[in-house]
Coordinates of C-alpha atoms and ligand atoms in Angstrom, one line a residue:
X294 CA 4.4 -15.0 17.3
X295 CA 4.3 -11.5 18.6
X296 CA 1.3 -9.5 19.8
X297 CA 0.8 -5.8 20.6
X298 CA -0.4 -4.7 23.9
X299 CA -1.9 -1.3 24.3
X300 CA -3.2 0.5 27.4
X301 CA -5.7 3.1 26.0
X302 CA -6.2 6.7 27.1
X303 CA -3.0 8.5 26.3
X304 CA -3.3 11.7 24.3
X305 CA -0.6 11.7 21.6
X306 CA 1.8 14.6 21.5
X307 CA 4.9 15.5 19.6
X308 CA 6.4 15.1 16.1
X309 CA 6.7 12.0 14.0
X310 CA 8.3 11.3 10.7
X311 CA 6.6 9.3 7.9
X312 CA 8.7 6.5 6.2
X313 CA 9.0 5.8 2.5
X314 CA 5.8 4.6 0.7
X315 CA 5.4 0.8 0.7
X316 CA 3.3 0.9 -2.5
X317 CA 5.9 3.0 -4.3
X318 CA 8.9 0.9 -3.0
X319 CA 7.4 -2.4 -4.3
X320 CA 7.1 -1.5 -8.0
X321 CA 10.3 0.5 -7.9
X322 CA 12.2 -2.5 -6.5
X323 CA 10.6 -4.6 -9.3
X324 CA 11.6 -2.0 -11.9
X325 CA 15.3 -2.6 -11.1
X326 CA 14.8 -5.8 -13.3
X327 CA 14.4 -3.6 -16.4
X328 CA 18.1 -2.5 -16.4
X329 CA 21.4 -4.3 -15.9
X330 CA 23.6 -3.1 -13.1
X331 CA 23.3 -1.5 -9.6
X332 CA 20.4 0.8 -8.6
X333 CA 20.4 2.6 -5.3
X334 CA 17.2 3.4 -3.5
X335 CA 16.8 5.7 -0.5
X336 CA 14.0 6.1 2.0
X337 CA 13.1 2.4 1.6
X338 CA 10.7 1.5 4.4
X339 CA 11.7 -1.3 6.8
X340 CA 8.6 -3.5 6.5
X341 CA 7.6 -7.1 5.7
X342 CA 6.5 -6.6 2.1
X343 CA 9.7 -4.9 1.1
X344 CA 11.6 -7.8 2.6
X345 CA 9.5 -10.2 0.6
X346 CA 10.1 -8.3 -2.6
X347 CA 13.8 -8.3 -1.8
X348 CA 13.7 -12.1 -1.3
X349 CA 11.9 -12.5 -4.6
X350 CA 14.5 -10.3 -6.4
X351 CA 17.3 -12.3 -4.7
X352 CA 15.7 -15.6 -5.9
X353 CA 15.7 -14.2 -9.5
X354 CA 19.5 -13.7 -9.1
X355 CA 19.7 -10.0 -8.1
X356 CA 22.1 -9.0 -5.3
X357 CA 20.4 -6.9 -2.7
X358 CA 22.3 -5.1 0.0
X359 CA 20.3 -3.3 2.7
X360 CA 22.4 -0.5 4.3
X361 CA 21.4 1.4 7.4
X362 CA 19.1 4.4 7.0
X363 CA 16.7 2.9 4.5
X364 CA 19.2 2.5 1.6
X365 CA 19.0 -0.5 -0.7
X366 CA 21.4 -1.4 -3.4
X367 CA 20.0 -3.8 -6.0
X368 CA 22.3 -5.3 -8.6
X369 CA 20.6 -7.0 -11.5
X370 CA 23.7 -7.8 -13.5
X371 CA 23.1 -11.6 -13.2
X372 CA 19.4 -12.6 -13.5
X373 CA 19.4 -16.4 -13.4
X374 CA 15.7 -17.2 -12.9
X375 CA 12.5 -15.9 -14.4
X376 CA 9.9 -17.3 -11.9
X377 CA 8.0 -15.9 -9.0
X378 CA 7.0 -19.0 -7.0
X379 CA 3.8 -19.7 -5.2
X380 CA 5.3 -19.4 -1.7
X381 CA 6.3 -15.8 -2.3
X382 CA 3.2 -14.7 -4.3
X383 CA 0.9 -16.1 -1.7
X384 CA 2.7 -14.1 1.0
X385 CA 2.5 -10.9 -1.1
X386 CA 0.4 -10.4 -4.2
X387 CA 2.5 -7.5 -5.3
X388 CA 5.0 -10.1 -6.4
X389 CA 3.1 -10.0 -9.6
X390 CA 4.9 -6.8 -10.3
X391 CA 7.9 -8.7 -11.7
X392 CA 5.8 -10.1 -14.5
X393 CA 6.0 -7.0 -16.8
X394 CA 9.7 -6.3 -16.2
X395 CA 10.9 -9.9 -16.7
X396 CA 8.8 -10.4 -19.8
X397 CA 10.0 -7.1 -21.3
X398 CA 13.7 -7.5 -20.6
X399 CA 14.2 -11.3 -20.5
X400 CA 11.4 -12.4 -22.9
X401 CA 9.7 -14.7 -20.4
X402 CA 8.2 -14.7 -17.0
X403 CA 6.5 -17.4 -15.0
X404 CA 4.5 -16.1 -12.0
X405 CA 2.2 -18.0 -9.7
X406 CA -1.4 -16.8 -9.9
X407 CA -2.2 -15.1 -6.6
X408 CA -5.6 -16.6 -5.9
X409 CA -8.0 -15.0 -3.5
X410 CA -6.9 -13.0 -0.5
X411 CA -8.4 -11.7 2.8
X412 CA -9.9 -8.5 1.3
X413 CA -11.3 -9.9 -1.9
X414 CA -10.8 -11.9 -5.1
X415 CA -8.2 -9.6 -6.7
X416 CA -7.7 -11.1 -10.1
X417 CA -4.9 -10.0 -12.5
X418 CA -6.8 -10.3 -15.7
X419 CA -6.1 -6.7 -16.6
X420 CA -2.4 -7.2 -16.3
X421 CA -2.6 -10.3 -18.6
X422 CA -4.9 -8.6 -21.1
X423 CA -2.5 -5.8 -21.5
X424 CA 0.6 -8.0 -22.0
X425 CA -1.4 -10.1 -24.5
X426 CA -2.2 -6.9 -26.4
X427 CA 1.5 -6.1 -26.5
X428 CA 2.1 -9.4 -28.2
X429 CA 3.0 -11.7 -25.2
X430 CA 1.8 -15.3 -25.4
X431 CA 0.0 -16.0 -22.2
X432 CA -0.4 -19.5 -20.8
X433 CA -2.1 -20.6 -17.6
X434 CA -1.0 -24.0 -16.3
X435 CA -0.5 -25.6 -12.8
X436 CA -1.6 -22.4 -11.1
X437 CA 1.1 -20.4 -12.9
X438 CA 0.9 -17.9 -15.7
X439 CA 3.7 -17.8 -18.2
X440 CA 4.1 -14.7 -20.5
X441 CA 6.5 -15.0 -23.5
X442 CA 7.5 -12.5 -26.1
X443 CA 10.7 -12.1 -28.1
X444 CA 10.1 -8.3 -27.9
X445 CA 6.9 -6.7 -26.7
X446 CA 5.3 -4.2 -29.0
X447 CA 3.4 -1.0 -28.2
X448 CA -0.4 -1.2 -28.0
X449 CA -3.4 0.8 -27.0
X450 CA -4.8 -0.7 -23.8
X451 CA -8.0 0.4 -22.2
X452 CA -8.4 -0.9 -18.6
X453 CA -11.9 -2.2 -17.7
X454 CA -11.2 -1.4 -14.1
X455 CA -8.8 1.1 -12.6
X456 CA -5.9 -1.0 -11.3
X457 CA -2.8 0.3 -9.6
X458 CA -0.4 -2.6 -10.0
X459 CA -2.0 -3.4 -13.4
X460 CA -1.1 0.1 -14.6
X461 CA 2.4 -0.2 -13.0
X462 CA 3.1 -3.6 -14.6
X463 CA 2.1 -2.5 -18.1
X464 CA 3.9 0.8 -17.8
X465 CA 7.1 -1.1 -17.0
X466 CA 6.5 -3.6 -19.8
X467 CA 5.8 -0.8 -22.3
X468 CA 9.0 1.1 -21.3
X469 CA 11.1 -1.5 -23.1
X470 CA 8.5 -2.4 -25.8
X471 CA 9.0 -1.6 -29.5
X472 CA 6.9 1.4 -30.4
X473 CA 4.2 3.5 -28.8
X474 CA 1.8 2.4 -25.9
X475 CA -1.2 4.2 -24.7
X476 CA -2.8 3.2 -21.3
X477 CA -6.4 4.5 -21.0
X478 CA -8.3 4.6 -17.8
X479 CA -5.0 4.2 -16.0
X480 CA -4.7 4.5 -12.2
X481 CA -3.7 8.0 -11.1
X482 CA -2.3 7.1 -7.7
X483 CA 0.9 9.0 -6.6
X484 CA 2.7 5.7 -6.5
X485 CA 2.1 5.3 -10.3
X486 CA 3.4 8.7 -10.9
X487 CA 6.4 8.0 -8.7
X488 CA 7.2 4.8 -10.6
X489 CA 7.0 6.7 -13.9
X490 CA 9.5 9.3 -12.4
X491 CA 11.9 6.5 -11.7
X492 CA 11.5 4.8 -15.1
X493 CA 12.1 8.2 -16.8
X494 CA 15.2 8.6 -14.8
X495 CA 16.2 5.2 -16.1
X496 CA 15.8 6.5 -19.6
X497 CA 12.1 5.6 -20.3
X498 CA 9.8 8.0 -22.2
X499 CA 6.6 8.1 -20.3
X500 CA 4.1 11.0 -20.3
X501 CA 0.9 11.6 -18.4
X502 CA 1.5 9.4 -15.3
X503 CA -0.7 10.8 -12.6
X504 CA -3.6 11.2 -15.1
X505 CA -5.8 8.5 -16.6
X506 CA -4.1 8.6 -20.0
X507 CA -0.4 7.5 -20.0
X508 CA 1.7 7.3 -23.2
X509 CA 4.9 5.5 -23.4
X510 CA 7.5 5.5 -26.2
X511 CA 9.4 2.3 -25.9
X512 CA 13.2 2.4 -25.7
X513 CA 15.8 -0.3 -26.4
X514 CA 17.6 -0.1 -23.1
X515 CA 17.2 1.3 -19.6
X516 CA 20.0 2.0 -17.1
X517 CA 20.2 1.7 -13.3
X518 CA 19.1 4.6 -11.2
X519 CA 19.5 6.3 -7.8
X520 CA 16.3 7.5 -6.2
X521 CA 14.7 8.5 -2.9
X522 CA 11.2 7.1 -2.5
X523 CA 8.2 9.4 -1.7
X524 CA 6.7 9.3 1.8
X525 CA 3.9 6.9 2.6
X526 CA 0.5 8.7 2.4
X527 CA -1.3 5.9 4.1
X528 CA 1.1 5.8 7.0
X529 CA 0.7 9.5 7.3
X530 CA -3.1 9.2 7.2
X531 CA -3.0 6.5 9.9
X532 CA -0.8 8.8 12.2
X533 CA -3.1 11.7 11.6
X534 CA -6.1 9.7 12.6
X535 CA -4.2 8.4 15.7
X536 CA -3.6 12.1 16.7
X537 CA -7.3 13.0 16.0
X538 CA -8.9 10.1 17.9
X539 CA -6.7 10.6 21.0
X540 CA -7.5 14.4 21.0
X541 CA -3.8 14.8 20.7
X542 CA -1.6 17.5 19.1
X543 CA 0.8 15.9 16.6
X544 CA 3.0 17.2 13.8
X545 CA 3.3 14.5 11.1
X546 CA 6.5 15.4 9.2
X547 CA 7.9 14.4 5.9
X548 CA 4.5 13.9 4.2
X549 CA 3.2 15.4 1.0
X550 CA -0.2 17.1 1.8
X551 CA -1.1 17.0 -2.0
X552 CA -1.3 13.2 -1.7
X553 CA -3.7 13.4 1.2
X554 CA -6.4 15.9 0.1
X555 CA -9.3 13.5 0.4
X556 CA -8.2 12.3 3.8
X557 CA -7.6 15.8 5.1
X558 CA -11.0 17.0 3.8
X559 CA -12.8 14.2 5.7
X560 CA -10.8 14.9 8.8
X561 CA -11.8 18.6 8.6
X562 CA -15.4 17.7 7.8
X563 CA -15.4 15.6 11.0
X564 CA -14.3 18.7 13.0
X565 CA -10.6 17.8 13.4
X566 CA -8.2 20.8 13.3
X567 CA -5.7 20.2 10.5
X568 CA -3.1 22.7 9.4
X569 CA -0.1 22.7 7.1
X570 CA 3.1 23.3 9.1
X571 CA 6.4 23.4 7.3
X572 CA 7.2 20.1 5.7
X573 CA 4.3 18.5 7.7
X574 CA 0.7 18.4 8.8
X575 CA -0.4 19.3 12.3
X576 CA -3.5 17.8 13.8
X577 CA -5.2 18.9 16.9
X578 CA -8.0 16.5 18.0
X579 CA -11.3 17.8 19.3
X580 CA -13.5 16.0 21.8
X581 CA -16.7 16.6 19.8
X582 CA -16.5 15.1 16.3
X583 CA -19.0 15.2 13.6
X584 CA -20.0 12.1 11.5
X585 CA -18.8 11.8 7.9
X586 CA -20.0 9.9 4.9
X587 CA -17.2 8.3 3.0
X588 CA -17.0 6.3 -0.2
X589 CA -13.7 4.7 -1.2
X590 CA -12.5 5.6 -4.7
X591 CA -9.4 5.4 -6.8
X592 CA -7.1 8.4 -6.3
X593 CA -7.8 11.3 -6.0
X594 CA -10.8 9.9 -4.1
X595 CA -10.8 8.6 -0.6
X596 CA -8.4 5.7 -0.4
X597 CA -9.6 2.2 0.5
X598 CA -6.4 1.8 2.5
X599 CA -7.7 4.4 5.0
X600 CA -11.3 3.1 5.3
X601 CA -10.6 0.9 8.4
X602 CA -8.8 3.6 10.2
X603 CA -11.5 6.1 9.6
X604 CA -14.1 3.7 10.8
X605 CA -12.5 3.9 14.2
X606 CA -12.5 7.7 14.1
X607 CA -16.2 7.6 13.3
X608 CA -16.9 5.6 16.5
X609 CA -16.0 8.8 18.2
X610 CA -18.3 11.1 16.2
X611 CA -21.7 12.2 17.4
X612 CA -24.3 10.7 15.0
X613 CA -24.4 8.3 12.2
X614 CA -21.6 7.9 9.6
X615 CA -21.9 5.8 6.4
X616 CA -18.9 4.2 4.8
X617 CA -19.0 2.6 1.4
X618 CA -16.2 0.3 0.3
X619 CA -16.3 0.3 -3.5
X620 CA -12.8 -1.1 -4.3
X621 CA -12.7 -4.5 -2.5
X622 CA -15.6 -6.7 -1.8
X623 CA -14.5 -8.0 1.6
X624 CA -12.7 -5.2 3.4
X625 CA -14.7 -5.1 6.6
X626 CA -12.9 -7.9 8.5
X627 CA -12.0 -5.4 11.2
X628 CA -15.7 -4.8 12.0
X629 CA -16.4 -7.9 14.1
X630 CA -13.3 -7.1 16.2
X631 CA -14.3 -3.5 16.6
X632 CA -17.8 -4.7 17.6
X633 CA -16.3 -6.8 20.3
X634 CA -14.6 -3.7 21.6
X635 CA -18.0 -2.0 21.8
X636 CA -18.4 -0.2 18.5
X637 CA -21.9 0.2 17.0
X638 CA -21.4 -0.8 13.4
X639 CA -23.8 -2.5 11.0
X640 CA -22.6 -3.8 7.7
X641 CA -25.0 -4.3 4.8
X642 CA -23.2 -5.5 1.7
X643 CA -20.5 -2.9 0.9
X644 CA -21.9 -0.3 3.3
X645 CA -21.1 0.1 6.9
X646 CA -23.1 2.3 9.2
X647 CA -21.3 3.5 12.3
X648 CA -23.2 5.1 15.2
X649 CA -21.4 7.1 17.7
X650 CA -20.0 8.2 20.0
X651 CA -19.4 4.8 21.7
X652 CA -17.2 3.9 24.5
X653 CA -14.7 1.3 23.4
X654 CA -13.3 -1.2 25.9
X655 CA -10.0 -3.2 25.6
X656 CA -10.2 -6.8 24.4
X657 CA -8.1 -9.4 22.8
X658 CA -8.6 -9.1 19.1
X659 CA -7.2 -10.7 15.9
X660 CA -5.5 -8.8 13.1
X661 CA -6.7 -10.2 9.7
X662 CA -5.1 -7.9 7.1
X663 CA -2.8 -4.9 7.0
X664 CA -5.2 -2.0 7.3
X665 CA -7.5 -4.0 9.6
X666 CA -4.6 -4.3 12.0
X667 CA -3.9 -0.6 11.9
X668 CA -7.6 0.1 12.8
X669 CA -7.3 -2.3 15.8
X670 CA -4.2 -0.4 17.0
X671 CA -6.1 2.9 16.7
X672 CA -9.1 1.4 18.6
X673 CA -6.7 0.2 21.3
X674 CA -5.4 3.7 21.7
X675 CA -8.8 5.0 22.8
X676 CA -10.2 1.9 24.5
X677 CA -10.6 1.8 28.2
X678 CA -8.2 -0.8 29.7
X679 CA -5.9 -3.1 27.8
X680 CA -6.2 -4.3 24.2
X681 CA -4.1 -7.2 22.9
X682 CA -3.8 -7.5 19.1
X683 CA -2.7 -10.9 17.9
X684 CA -1.2 -11.8 14.5
X685 CA 0.5 -8.5 14.1
X686 CA 2.7 -9.8 11.3
X687 CA -0.1 -8.3 9.2
X688 CA 0.8 -4.8 10.6
X689 CA 4.5 -5.3 10.1
X690 CA 4.0 -6.2 6.5
X691 CA 3.0 -2.6 5.7
X692 CA 4.1 -0.3 8.5
X693 CA 7.6 0.7 9.4
X694 CA 7.6 0.3 13.2
X695 CA 4.2 1.9 13.8
X696 CA 4.2 0.8 17.5
X697 CA 7.6 2.5 18.1
X698 CA 6.4 5.7 16.4
X699 CA 3.2 5.8 18.5
X700 CA 5.2 5.1 21.7
X701 CA 7.4 8.1 20.9
X702 CA 4.2 10.2 20.8
X703 CA 3.3 9.0 24.3
X704 CA 1.1 6.0 23.6
X705 CA 1.3 3.0 26.0
X706 CA 2.1 0.4 23.4
X707 CA 4.4 -2.6 23.7
X708 CA 5.2 -5.9 22.0
X709 CA 5.0 -9.2 23.8
X710 CA 5.1 -12.8 23.0
X711 CA 1.7 -13.9 21.7
X712 CA 0.1 -17.3 21.6
X713 CA -1.4 -17.3 18.1
Ligands
LIG1058 N1 -8.9 -5.8 -10.4 C1 -9.4 -6.6 -11.4 N2 -8.6 -7.1 -12.4 C2 -7.2 -6.8 -12.4 C3 -6.7 -6.0 -11.4 C4 -7.6 -5.5 -10.4 O1 -10.6 -6.9 -11.4 O2 -6.5 -7.3 -13.2 C5 -9.8 -5.2 -9.4 C6 -9.5 -5.7 -8.0 O3 -10.0 -6.9 -7.7 C7 -10.0 -4.6 -7.2 C8 -9.8 -3.3 -8.1 O4 -9.6 -3.8 -9.4 O5 -11.4 -4.7 -7.0 C9 -8.6 -2.5 -7.7 O6 -7.5 -3.3 -7.5 P1 -6.0 -2.8 -7.8 O7 -5.4 -3.7 -8.9 O8 -6.0 -1.3 -8.0 O9 -5.3 -3.2 -6.5 P2 -3.8 -3.6 -6.4 O10 -3.0 -3.0 -7.4 O11 -3.7 -5.1 -6.2 C10 -2.9 -1.7 -4.9 C11 -2.3 -1.5 -3.5 C12 -3.3 -1.9 -2.5 C13 -4.5 -0.9 -2.6 C14 -5.1 -1.0 -4.0 C15 -6.2 0.0 -4.3 C16 0.0 -2.1 -4.0 C17 1.1 -3.0 -3.9 N3 -1.2 -2.4 -3.5 O12 -3.4 -3.0 -5.0 O13 -2.7 -1.7 -1.2 O14 -5.5 -1.2 -1.7 O15 -4.0 -0.8 -5.0 O16 -5.7 1.3 -4.1 O17 0.1 -1.0 -4.6 C18 -2.4 -1.9 1.1 O18 -1.4 -1.2 1.0 O19 -3.0 -2.2 2.2 C19 -3.1 -2.4 -0.1 C20 -3.9 -3.4 -0.1

């Protein structure tokens, strides 16, 4: 297994490009199942979860060809299986995104229930409630959920909680349902809007994506599509924080600032200099940072996927910052590792209090989930001495060669053989 070894202290400088968005690529790849034929996707990020989704699609019978430069061809002409097995769903919960498309186009889907995960319980009851309202017969047996429907029918669905993949699954299902579907209290994330853009290109009739009220007029058939995926706002945010904490000067290119308002506002509130620059965002880090209070919220609020990275930034600020994690119940697994590096963080329930500035020192630490691993990389960049991060497959699940990008900006980061 590989580890990442970082010698802290370098100030990052230069330009870096953001890759395609993981959380847009995953539902878009799943949406290929709604049509028959070959779709072409560009700007597909090279990361573990995309490879897992490709494996899942291949298992269902699709032919996937990955071309150089982030281009994927997905041919769904011969779908031979309708099941997402446990070994893939347990590796990646987003596998559940095939449920809506398979049920809508093939009349049946069997998907392993994901179970708990490192950051919280993460049930899929809202996905199932919506499919049931659209006429699917849902059965739970042997750890699998089966959804069956000769043809789904439009329905009015009010989500009890705002769910990103739940909104995506039902939007895909409704695209091929008979009649009109309304999704209320829908997720407004840019990735939901992006999926709707792709579905509409395929011939769907979806309005309102990007707001909390989405309406879908079902159509009989969708066709394959060619599409370039939007940039990853969380990768962009992670790189911006990397520049800010190292007091660097970095232009993060190919990102969409309108997807990053909440993150940019908090960076500015902390005293980081952030400016729009052409097709990118430039960050100049300052040595004296102010504390910030942050509560994670669904979009357009501050993303839970940036909470761990901001916590590292807050160890640099003078004073006390308060972070509240409102989306997932167990998303502070990076805290004990940051404490071992010298951070002053106290967690009480869903609130973390960070006191700074503290001097971090390099240590051997363990990555536990994707964003936790990113926060440990950031901590390594500013720690005195050497930090070794084990289990970095978590990082590679969701970042397209983050270590390489940081190295190109001057960080002393390398991969080595790890023991765990
Ligand atoms: N929830 C339910 N019932 C459901 C669905 C969700 O109670 O049926 C709860 C969850 O337990 C959670 C909250 O609703 O407390 C929000 O979960 P959501 O369904 O929105 O999360 P998700 O769709 O499983 C996506 C991203 C996550 C990101 C969250 C929140 C993808 C593939 N994943 O997950 O990304 O944290 O939305 O924005 O889009 C990551 O990239 O590191 C990551 C975890």
